Coordinates of C-alpha atoms and ligand atoms in Angstrom, one line a residue:
M1 CA 5.9 1.3 51.8
T2 CA 8.0 -1.3 52.8
S3 CA 11.3 0.4 51.3
E4 CA 10.9 -3.7 48.4
G5 CA 8.1 -2.0 47.9
F6 CA 9.5 1.3 46.9
A7 CA 12.4 -0.6 44.9
G8 CA 9.9 -2.7 43.7
G9 CA 10.1 -1.8 39.4
R10 CA 7.7 0.4 37.8
A11 CA 3.7 0.7 37.3
A12 CA 2.7 -1.5 34.4
S13 CA 1.1 1.9 32.7
A14 CA 4.3 3.4 33.1
P15 CA 5.6 5.6 29.9
L16 CA 8.3 2.9 28.6
M17 CA 11.6 4.1 28.4
G18 CA 14.5 3.5 25.6
H19 CA 14.7 -0.5 24.6
E20 CA 12.0 -1.5 27.5
T21 CA 9.4 -3.9 26.0
E22 CA 5.4 -3.8 26.6
P23 CA 4.1 -6.4 27.8
T24 CA 1.1 -8.4 25.9
M25 CA -2.7 -8.0 26.0
F26 CA -2.2 -11.9 27.9
E27 CA 0.2 -10.2 30.0
L28 CA -1.1 -7.6 31.3
S29 CA -4.6 -10.0 31.8
V30 CA -6.4 -9.9 35.3
P31 CA -8.7 -12.3 35.3
G32 CA -13.0 -11.1 35.5
R33 CA -11.7 -8.1 33.9
S34 CA -13.8 -6.6 31.4
A35 CA -13.6 -3.0 29.3
V36 CA -17.6 -3.9 28.8
Q37 CA -20.7 -4.0 30.6
L38 CA -22.8 -6.0 29.9
R39 CA -26.9 -5.1 31.1
T40 CA -27.9 -8.1 32.8
T41 CA -30.9 -9.7 31.0
G42 CA -30.4 -13.1 33.1
L43 CA -29.5 -14.9 29.9
A44 CA -26.0 -14.5 30.4
E45 CA -26.8 -17.7 32.8
R46 CA -28.5 -20.2 31.5
P47 CA -26.3 -22.6 29.5
M48 CA -25.2 -21.8 26.0
S49 CA -27.3 -25.5 24.3
E50 CA -30.1 -23.7 25.5
F51 CA -29.9 -21.5 21.9
L52 CA -27.1 -23.2 20.3
G53 CA -27.3 -26.6 18.9
P54 CA -23.7 -28.7 20.4
E55 CA -22.9 -28.7 17.1
H56 CA -22.1 -24.6 17.4
L57 CA -20.6 -25.5 20.9
R58 CA -16.5 -25.1 21.5
D59 CA -15.4 -27.4 24.4
T60 CA -13.2 -25.2 25.9
P61 CA -13.9 -21.8 27.0
V62 CA -11.9 -19.1 24.5
V63 CA -8.7 -18.1 25.6
L64 CA -9.0 -13.9 25.9
A65 CA -7.3 -11.8 27.9
N66 CA -9.4 -9.9 30.5
L67 CA -8.6 -5.9 30.1
S68 CA -10.7 -2.8 31.6
E69 CA -11.0 0.1 28.8
R70 CA -8.2 2.1 30.9
D71 CA -6.1 -0.4 29.7
L72 CA -6.5 -1.2 26.7
V73 CA -6.2 2.9 26.1
G74 CA -2.5 3.0 27.7
H75 CA -1.5 -0.4 26.2
F76 CA -2.1 0.5 22.7
T77 CA -1.0 4.1 23.9
R78 CA 2.3 3.2 24.5
L79 CA 2.4 1.3 22.0
S80 CA 1.9 4.2 19.4
A81 CA 4.5 6.2 20.9
R82 CA 7.2 3.1 20.4
Q83 CA 6.1 3.4 16.2
F84 CA 7.4 6.0 13.9
S85 CA 5.0 7.0 11.2
V86 CA 4.2 10.0 8.6
D87 CA 3.3 12.0 11.0
L88 CA 6.4 11.7 13.0
G89 CA 8.6 12.4 10.4
A90 CA 9.7 11.6 6.2
Y91 CA 8.6 8.4 5.7
P92 CA 10.3 8.1 2.8
L93 CA 9.1 4.3 1.5
G94 CA 10.1 3.8 -2.3
S95 CA 6.5 1.8 -3.5
C96 CA 4.5 2.5 -0.7
T97 CA 3.8 6.3 -1.0
M98 CA 4.1 6.7 2.5
K99 CA 3.0 10.8 2.4
Y100 CA 0.9 12.7 5.5
N101 CA -2.4 12.9 4.9
P102 CA -4.9 15.8 5.2
K103 CA -6.7 15.4 8.6
F104 CA -9.8 17.2 6.9
C105 CA -9.5 13.3 5.4
D106 CA -9.8 11.4 8.4
A107 CA -12.5 14.2 9.7
V108 CA -14.7 12.9 6.9
A109 CA -14.4 9.8 7.4
G110 CA -15.4 10.4 11.2
D111 CA -19.1 11.8 10.5
P112 CA -21.3 9.7 12.0
A113 CA -23.5 10.6 8.8
L114 CA -21.1 8.3 6.6
N115 CA -20.1 5.6 9.0
S116 CA -22.7 5.0 10.6
V117 CA -24.7 3.5 7.2
H118 CA -25.7 0.5 7.2
P119 CA -23.4 -0.8 3.7
G120 CA -27.3 -3.0 3.1
A121 CA -29.7 -0.4 4.0
P122 CA -31.5 0.5 1.6
A123 CA -30.9 2.7 -2.0
A124 CA -33.7 4.5 -0.5
L125 CA -32.2 5.3 2.5
S126 CA -28.2 5.4 1.9
Q127 CA -28.8 7.7 -1.7
G128 CA -26.0 10.4 0.3
W129 CA -23.7 7.3 -0.1
L130 CA -24.8 6.2 -3.4
E131 CA -24.2 10.0 -4.3
L132 CA -20.1 9.4 -3.4
L133 CA -19.9 6.7 -4.0
V134 CA -20.9 7.7 -8.5
S135 CA -19.1 10.9 -8.0
L136 CA -15.7 9.7 -7.3
E137 CA -16.4 6.4 -10.0
E138 CA -16.4 10.1 -12.5
K139 CA -13.3 11.5 -10.3
L140 CA -11.3 8.1 -10.9
C141 CA -12.3 8.1 -14.6
D142 CA -11.2 11.8 -15.5
I143 CA -7.6 10.9 -13.3
T144 CA -7.0 7.7 -15.2
G145 CA -8.5 9.0 -18.5
M146 CA -11.6 5.1 -18.1
A147 CA -15.0 5.0 -19.4
A148 CA -16.2 3.2 -16.1
A149 CA -14.2 2.3 -12.3
T150 CA -15.5 -0.1 -9.5
L151 CA -14.9 0.7 -6.4
Q152 CA -15.3 -2.9 -4.4
P153 CA -11.1 -4.5 -4.8
A154 CA -10.0 -3.5 -1.1
A155 CA -6.3 -2.8 -2.1
G156 CA -4.1 -2.8 -4.8
A157 CA -3.3 -6.2 -5.6
A158 CA -7.5 -7.0 -4.7
G159 CA -6.9 -4.6 -7.8
E160 CA -4.4 -6.6 -9.5
L161 CA -7.0 -10.0 -9.3
T162 CA -9.7 -7.9 -10.9
G163 CA -8.4 -6.4 -13.7
L164 CA -6.5 -9.9 -14.9
L165 CA -10.4 -11.0 -14.2
L166 CA -12.1 -8.7 -16.6
M167 CA -9.1 -9.6 -19.3
R168 CA -10.5 -13.2 -19.0
A169 CA -14.5 -12.4 -19.6
Y170 CA -12.9 -10.2 -22.2
H171 CA -11.4 -12.8 -23.7
A172 CA -13.7 -15.4 -22.6
S173 CA -16.4 -13.6 -24.4
R174 CA -15.0 -13.6 -27.6
S175 CA -14.1 -17.2 -27.8
D176 CA -10.4 -17.0 -27.5
V177 CA -8.5 -18.2 -25.7
R178 CA -5.1 -17.1 -24.3
R179 CA -2.9 -18.2 -21.7
R180 CA 0.6 -15.8 -21.3
V181 CA 0.5 -12.2 -19.4
I182 CA 3.6 -10.5 -20.2
I183 CA 5.7 -9.2 -17.1
P184 CA 8.4 -7.3 -17.2
D185 CA 11.5 -8.2 -14.7
S186 CA 11.5 -4.9 -12.6
A187 CA 7.3 -5.6 -11.4
H188 CA 6.7 -5.5 -8.1
G189 CA 6.4 -9.7 -6.6
T190 CA 2.6 -8.6 -6.6
N191 CA 1.6 -8.6 -10.4
P192 CA 3.2 -12.5 -11.0
A193 CA 1.3 -13.5 -8.0
S194 CA -2.7 -11.5 -9.5
V195 CA -1.6 -13.3 -13.1
T196 CA -1.2 -16.7 -12.1
L197 CA -4.2 -16.6 -9.2
G198 CA -6.2 -15.6 -12.2
G199 CA -5.9 -18.6 -13.8
Y200 CA -2.4 -17.3 -16.2
E201 CA 0.6 -17.4 -17.0
V202 CA 4.0 -15.5 -16.2
T203 CA 6.3 -14.9 -19.6
T204 CA 8.8 -11.8 -17.8
V205 CA 10.5 -9.5 -20.1
P206 CA 14.1 -8.3 -19.7
S207 CA 14.5 -4.3 -19.0
N208 CA 17.2 -2.6 -21.5
E209 CA 20.6 -1.3 -19.3
R210 CA 18.4 2.2 -19.2
G211 CA 16.2 0.4 -16.4
L212 CA 12.4 0.3 -19.6
V213 CA 10.6 -2.5 -21.1
D214 CA 13.5 -4.2 -24.3
L215 CA 10.6 -3.0 -26.8
D216 CA 12.1 -5.7 -29.2
A217 CA 12.6 -8.7 -26.5
L218 CA 8.8 -7.8 -25.8
R219 CA 7.8 -8.1 -29.8
A220 CA 9.5 -11.2 -29.8
A221 CA 7.7 -12.7 -26.4
L222 CA 3.9 -10.8 -27.7
G223 CA 2.2 -13.5 -29.3
P224 CA -1.7 -14.4 -30.8
D225 CA -2.5 -16.3 -27.2
V226 CA -1.5 -13.4 -25.1
A227 CA -4.0 -11.9 -22.8
G228 CA -2.2 -9.0 -21.8
I229 CA 1.0 -7.1 -20.3
M230 CA 0.8 -6.1 -17.0
L231 CA 2.9 -2.6 -16.6
T232 CA 3.5 0.1 -13.5
N233 CA 4.7 3.6 -15.7
P234 CA 7.0 5.2 -14.3
N235 CA 8.1 2.0 -13.8
T236 CA 9.1 0.7 -10.0
V237 CA 12.8 1.5 -10.9
G238 CA 11.2 5.5 -11.2
L239 CA 11.3 5.9 -14.4
F240 CA 9.2 7.0 -17.3
E241 CA 8.6 4.3 -19.6
E242 CA 9.1 6.5 -22.8
E243 CA 8.0 4.3 -25.6
I244 CA 4.8 3.3 -24.1
E245 CA 2.9 4.2 -26.7
E246 CA 5.0 1.5 -29.1
I247 CA 4.5 -0.9 -26.5
A248 CA 0.8 0.0 -26.0
A249 CA 0.9 -0.4 -30.2
A250 CA 2.7 -3.5 -29.9
V251 CA 0.3 -5.5 -27.5
H252 CA -2.7 -4.3 -28.9
E253 CA -1.8 -5.5 -32.8
V254 CA -1.7 -8.9 -31.2
G255 CA -5.4 -8.7 -29.5
G256 CA -3.5 -7.8 -26.2
L257 CA -4.4 -5.5 -23.8
L258 CA -2.6 -3.3 -21.5
Y259 CA -3.6 -3.5 -17.4
Y260 CA -1.9 -0.5 -15.2
D261 CA -0.5 -1.2 -11.8
G262 CA -1.8 2.4 -10.8
A263 CA 0.6 2.2 -7.6
N264 CA 2.8 4.9 -8.7
L265 CA -0.1 7.2 -9.6
N266 CA 1.1 9.5 -7.9
A267 CA 3.7 10.3 -9.6
I268 CA 1.6 11.4 -13.0
V269 CA -1.3 12.3 -11.4
G270 CA -3.7 15.4 -13.1
V271 CA -1.0 15.4 -15.8
V272 CA -0.6 12.1 -17.3
R273 CA -3.8 9.8 -18.4
P274 CA -3.1 5.9 -18.5
G275 CA -6.3 6.3 -20.8
D276 CA -4.2 8.4 -23.2
M277 CA -0.9 5.7 -22.9
G278 CA -2.7 3.0 -24.5
F279 CA -4.0 1.8 -21.2
D280 CA -7.2 0.0 -21.3
I281 CA -7.3 -1.5 -16.9
V282 CA -6.3 0.3 -14.1
H283 CA -6.0 0.4 -10.4
M284 CA -5.5 2.8 -8.3
N285 CA -3.8 2.4 -5.0
L286 CA -6.0 4.6 -3.3
H287 CA -4.2 4.3 -0.3
K288 CA -1.2 6.4 -1.4
T289 CA -2.1 8.2 -4.0
F290 CA -5.4 9.2 -2.3
A291 CA -5.1 9.5 1.0
T292 CA -5.2 6.6 3.3
P293 CA -1.7 5.9 5.8
H294 CA -1.5 2.8 5.5
G295 CA 1.4 1.5 7.9
G296 CA 0.3 -1.7 9.9
G297 CA -1.7 -3.6 6.6
G298 CA -4.6 -1.0 5.7
P299 CA -7.6 -0.7 4.7
G300 CA -7.6 -0.2 1.7
A301 CA -8.6 0.3 -1.4
G302 CA -8.0 -0.6 -5.2
P303 CA -10.3 0.3 -7.8
V304 CA -10.2 -0.9 -10.8
A305 CA -11.0 1.0 -14.2
V306 CA -11.9 0.2 -17.7
S307 CA -12.5 1.5 -20.9
A308 CA -15.4 1.2 -22.2
R309 CA -15.0 -1.9 -24.4
L310 CA -14.2 -3.9 -20.7
A311 CA -17.7 -1.1 -18.6
D312 CA -19.4 -4.4 -18.9
F313 CA -17.6 -7.3 -17.5
L314 CA -16.7 -4.9 -14.1
P315 CA -18.2 -6.4 -10.4
G316 CA -21.3 -5.1 -9.5
P317 CA -24.0 -4.2 -7.7
K318 CA -22.4 -0.3 -8.5
A319 CA -24.1 2.5 -7.5
A320 CA -25.8 4.3 -10.6
R321 CA -27.5 7.7 -11.5
A322 CA -30.8 6.6 -12.1
A323 CA -33.1 8.3 -14.7
D324 CA -35.1 10.6 -12.9
G325 CA -31.7 12.1 -11.2
T326 CA -31.9 9.1 -7.7
F327 CA -29.2 7.1 -7.5
E328 CA -30.0 3.0 -7.8
W329 CA -28.0 -0.1 -7.4
R330 CA -27.2 -1.7 -10.9
R331 CA -25.0 -4.9 -11.5
P332 CA -22.6 -4.5 -15.0
A333 CA -24.6 -6.5 -18.3
R334 CA -22.2 -9.1 -18.4
S335 CA -20.1 -8.2 -14.8
I336 CA -17.8 -10.7 -13.2
G337 CA -19.7 -10.4 -10.3
R338 CA -18.4 -9.4 -5.8
V339 CA -14.7 -9.2 -5.6
H340 CA -15.9 -7.8 -1.9
G341 CA -18.7 -8.4 0.8
W342 CA -20.1 -5.6 0.7
H343 CA -19.2 -2.2 -1.8
G344 CA -15.2 -1.7 -1.1
N345 CA -13.7 -0.4 1.5
A346 CA -16.1 2.9 1.8
L347 CA -14.2 5.2 4.3
V348 CA -11.5 4.7 2.7
L349 CA -13.3 5.7 -0.7
A350 CA -14.6 8.7 1.5
R351 CA -11.4 10.2 2.3
A352 CA -10.2 9.4 -1.2
L353 CA -13.1 11.9 -2.7
A354 CA -12.1 14.1 0.0
Y355 CA -8.3 14.2 -1.1
I356 CA -9.5 14.9 -5.1
D357 CA -12.3 17.9 -3.8
V358 CA -10.2 19.8 -1.7
H359 CA -6.3 20.2 -4.7
G360 CA -9.6 20.1 -7.4
A361 CA -7.8 20.5 -10.3
D362 CA -5.3 22.6 -9.9
G363 CA -4.0 20.8 -7.0
L364 CA -3.6 17.2 -7.9
P365 CA -0.6 18.5 -11.0
R366 CA 1.2 19.8 -8.4
V367 CA 0.9 16.8 -6.3
A368 CA 3.1 14.4 -8.7
Q369 CA 4.8 17.7 -9.9
H370 CA 6.6 17.9 -6.2
A371 CA 6.7 14.3 -5.4
V372 CA 8.3 14.8 -9.2
L373 CA 10.4 17.6 -7.7
N374 CA 11.4 16.3 -4.7
A375 CA 12.7 13.2 -6.0
N376 CA 15.0 14.3 -8.2
W377 CA 15.8 17.1 -5.7
L378 CA 17.7 14.1 -3.3
R379 CA 18.4 11.8 -7.0
Q380 CA 20.8 15.5 -7.8
R381 CA 21.9 16.4 -4.1
L382 CA 23.5 12.7 -3.1
R383 CA 24.8 11.9 -6.7
E384 CA 27.9 11.9 -4.6
V385 CA 27.7 9.4 -1.7
L386 CA 24.9 7.5 -3.4
P387 CA 25.1 6.9 -7.0
A388 CA 21.6 7.1 -9.1
A389 CA 20.7 3.2 -10.6
Y390 CA 20.1 5.3 -13.8
D391 CA 21.7 8.4 -13.9
R392 CA 19.2 10.0 -15.6
P393 CA 16.0 12.1 -14.2
C394 CA 13.3 10.6 -12.7
M395 CA 10.1 9.8 -11.3
H396 CA 8.4 10.3 -7.7
E397 CA 11.0 8.1 -6.3
A398 CA 15.0 7.9 -6.0
V399 CA 17.2 4.5 -6.6
L400 CA 19.8 4.9 -5.5
T401 CA 22.1 1.5 -5.4
A402 CA 25.2 1.1 -2.0
S403 CA 26.8 -1.0 -4.5
S404 CA 30.4 1.0 -4.8
L405 CA 29.5 1.8 -0.7
K406 CA 29.1 -1.9 0.3
A407 CA 32.8 -2.6 -2.3
E408 CA 34.4 -0.2 -1.0
T409 CA 33.9 -0.5 2.9
G410 CA 31.5 -3.5 3.5
A411 CA 28.9 -1.9 4.4
R412 CA 25.8 -3.2 2.9
G413 CA 22.3 -0.5 1.6
L414 CA 20.1 -2.6 5.2
D415 CA 23.6 -0.8 6.7
V416 CA 22.9 2.6 5.6
A417 CA 19.0 2.0 5.7
K418 CA 18.4 0.6 9.7
A419 CA 20.9 2.9 10.5
L420 CA 19.4 5.8 8.7
L421 CA 16.4 5.2 11.9
D422 CA 19.0 6.7 14.3
E423 CA 19.1 9.8 12.7
G424 CA 15.0 9.7 13.2
F425 CA 13.8 9.3 9.5
H426 CA 11.8 5.6 8.4
A427 CA 14.2 3.4 6.2
P428 CA 13.8 3.5 2.5
T429 CA 12.4 0.6 0.6
V430 CA 15.9 -1.5 0.2
Y431 CA 17.0 -4.7 -2.2
F432 CA 13.3 -3.6 -4.5
P433 CA 13.1 -3.5 -7.3
L434 CA 15.5 -7.6 -7.6
I435 CA 16.9 -6.0 -11.2
V436 CA 19.2 -3.1 -9.0
D437 CA 22.1 -4.3 -7.0
E438 CA 22.1 -3.4 -3.8
A439 CA 19.3 -0.8 -4.2
L440 CA 17.4 2.6 -1.7
M441 CA 14.6 2.6 -2.9
F442 CA 14.0 5.7 -1.3
E443 CA 10.5 8.1 -2.3
P444 CA 10.4 11.8 -0.5
T445 CA 6.2 12.4 -1.6
E446 CA 4.8 15.5 -2.2
T447 CA 4.5 16.0 1.3
E448 CA 8.0 16.9 2.9
S449 CA 9.9 20.1 2.6
P450 CA 13.4 21.4 1.3
Q451 CA 14.4 21.2 5.0
T452 CA 13.3 17.8 5.4
L453 CA 14.8 16.6 2.6
E454 CA 18.3 18.9 4.0
A455 CA 18.2 17.2 5.9
L456 CA 17.8 12.8 5.3
A457 CA 21.2 14.1 3.1
Q458 CA 22.4 15.3 5.8
A459 CA 21.5 11.6 7.6
L460 CA 22.6 10.0 4.3
E461 CA 26.1 11.6 4.3
R462 CA 27.1 10.9 7.9
I463 CA 26.3 6.9 7.8
V464 CA 28.2 6.9 5.1
A465 CA 31.7 8.5 6.8
Q466 CA 30.9 7.0 9.3
A467 CA 30.7 2.9 6.3
R468 CA 34.5 4.8 5.2
Q469 CA 35.1 5.4 9.3
D470 CA 33.9 1.9 10.3
A471 CA 32.0 -0.2 9.3
Q472 CA 31.4 -2.7 11.6
I473 CA 29.2 -0.3 13.4
L474 CA 26.5 -0.3 11.0
Q475 CA 25.7 -3.4 11.1
H476 CA 23.9 -3.3 14.8
A477 CA 22.5 -0.8 13.8
P478 CA 19.8 1.3 14.5
Y479 CA 21.0 1.5 18.7
H480 CA 18.1 3.9 19.9
T481 CA 15.3 2.2 18.4
P482 CA 12.7 0.8 21.1
V483 CA 13.9 -2.8 19.1
S484 CA 17.2 -3.2 17.2
R485 CA 18.1 -4.6 14.4
V486 CA 15.8 -8.2 14.4
D487 CA 16.6 -11.5 12.5
E488 CA 14.0 -10.8 9.8
A489 CA 13.9 -14.8 7.9
R490 CA 13.1 -16.4 11.7
A491 CA 9.4 -14.1 11.8
A492 CA 8.4 -15.6 9.4
R493 CA 10.0 -19.2 9.6
Q494 CA 8.9 -20.0 13.1
L495 CA 5.3 -18.3 13.5
V496 CA 4.5 -18.1 16.6
S497 CA 0.8 -17.6 16.2
T498 CA -1.2 -15.7 19.0
E499 CA -3.1 -18.1 21.1
D500 CA -0.3 -20.2 21.3
A501 CA 1.7 -17.5 22.7
A502 CA -1.3 -16.2 25.0
L503 CA -1.4 -20.8 25.6
R504 CA 2.3 -20.6 27.1
Ligands
PLP1 C1 4.3 -1.7 -7.9 C2 3.5 -1.9 -6.5 N1 1.9 -2.6 -7.2 C3 1.2 -3.0 -6.2 C4 0.9 -3.0 -5.6 C5 0.4 -4.1 -4.7 O1 -0.5 -2.5 -3.6 P1 -1.7 -3.2 -2.1 O2 -0.2 -3.4 -1.3 O3 -1.7 -2.5 -2.2 O4 -2.1 -3.9 -2.6 C6 2.6 -2.2 -4.9 C7 2.4 -2.1 -3.0 O5 3.3 -1.7 -2.8 C8 3.1 -2.1 -5.5 O6 4.7 -1.5 -5.3

């Protein structure tokens, strides 16, 4: 070995250190390498045009990375070791309910008896799956206080659109033309987007000084052209809408429907039911409350449950119990059609059923109670460090504000969140809800212990003390993560697609 070779750097496959970057798959690519060995049939040597018409053939070969299985496993394992995850530590990302979930649920989803069944298999050959879907639908209806549900929507926002299409179908069936949907100003951005996609106009109602829907402003906004209202309860400020019964009565009085955005169901699961509050349509984010970790974009599931008067409009086909006790696919009488290519993200549905069953009727309320207790403990513990936006008991998330810290030291909420990464905690949600200045939204969830919450509080105390001493240092945090402060707007403004990157 020459001395040059000896000093020639680390092997491409060595574990990454500090700020080193992992090469892209294209940079690791070696021509001719492959992760699969296909059986030689002789077909590959024959020209493609023997099998496909010219309109289906590409002019140029597709650019793909050539990697062995070994290369791929190394690449993704090295990348995964640079990530923060719920398995590694606390992930208090408000409104997202990023909680640790029992590995049992993953084991269920990994069972080949479930995951080797094709969704197009005839009902007679997939009775177990149909029973699972029926059982999940029944349990979700029990939890929400609704009559029937669709399991098809693939995420919360897909559930919202489904719910709005159901609202539209319901009003259309009564030849009742309505134009507007009401949304509070604290709502998640997907709500107004779904309203627009559903063909309605958004009317925004302001929150009052207590962070709740301003009932007088709502009453003033209501009219015969209002199709419904979209609400999440507890709302995105983490507060329970105490006047929900008055809100429901006012909306129903003008013939509107109440849509429940179930992103915050973790706060009330097993304790209070949206159906009992007066809601007509409810979506649930199974990937939040019921067991699927959802970092990195999915997969998720956003089932929509409805009251009896909307059941006939649900997407179909739906798994249903036949008169002879077997299970079959059935299309609701006035179905709006499909909202998913098949029956929904099936393994997320299987995880959710496992989660509900493993907790049982006694365990589910404890999920909500501990989530609320943890958030209030943190809010109270941080009282002198970062005050709550609204000084009163919260539900499952504590919305704090760095407004006075910024005025005093110049350190922003973003700086505090980034500095938390150096302390070994995932950053909270920042600058949401929009109605809170310098918002830091902590959702500790029920799965974190008092010791972890105390460590989180101490980390925040250190960060705030640092801000008071020298806030400039925080402006460049984090310092100890594989990637430090990035320009968050640039990626969206100067998009480099993967294919461009490969061709460079
Ligand atoms: C209040 C609220 N509504 C809706 C959504 C949308 O859910 P999804 O991300 O599953 O589409 C979210 C997501 O965080 C949310 O927090």
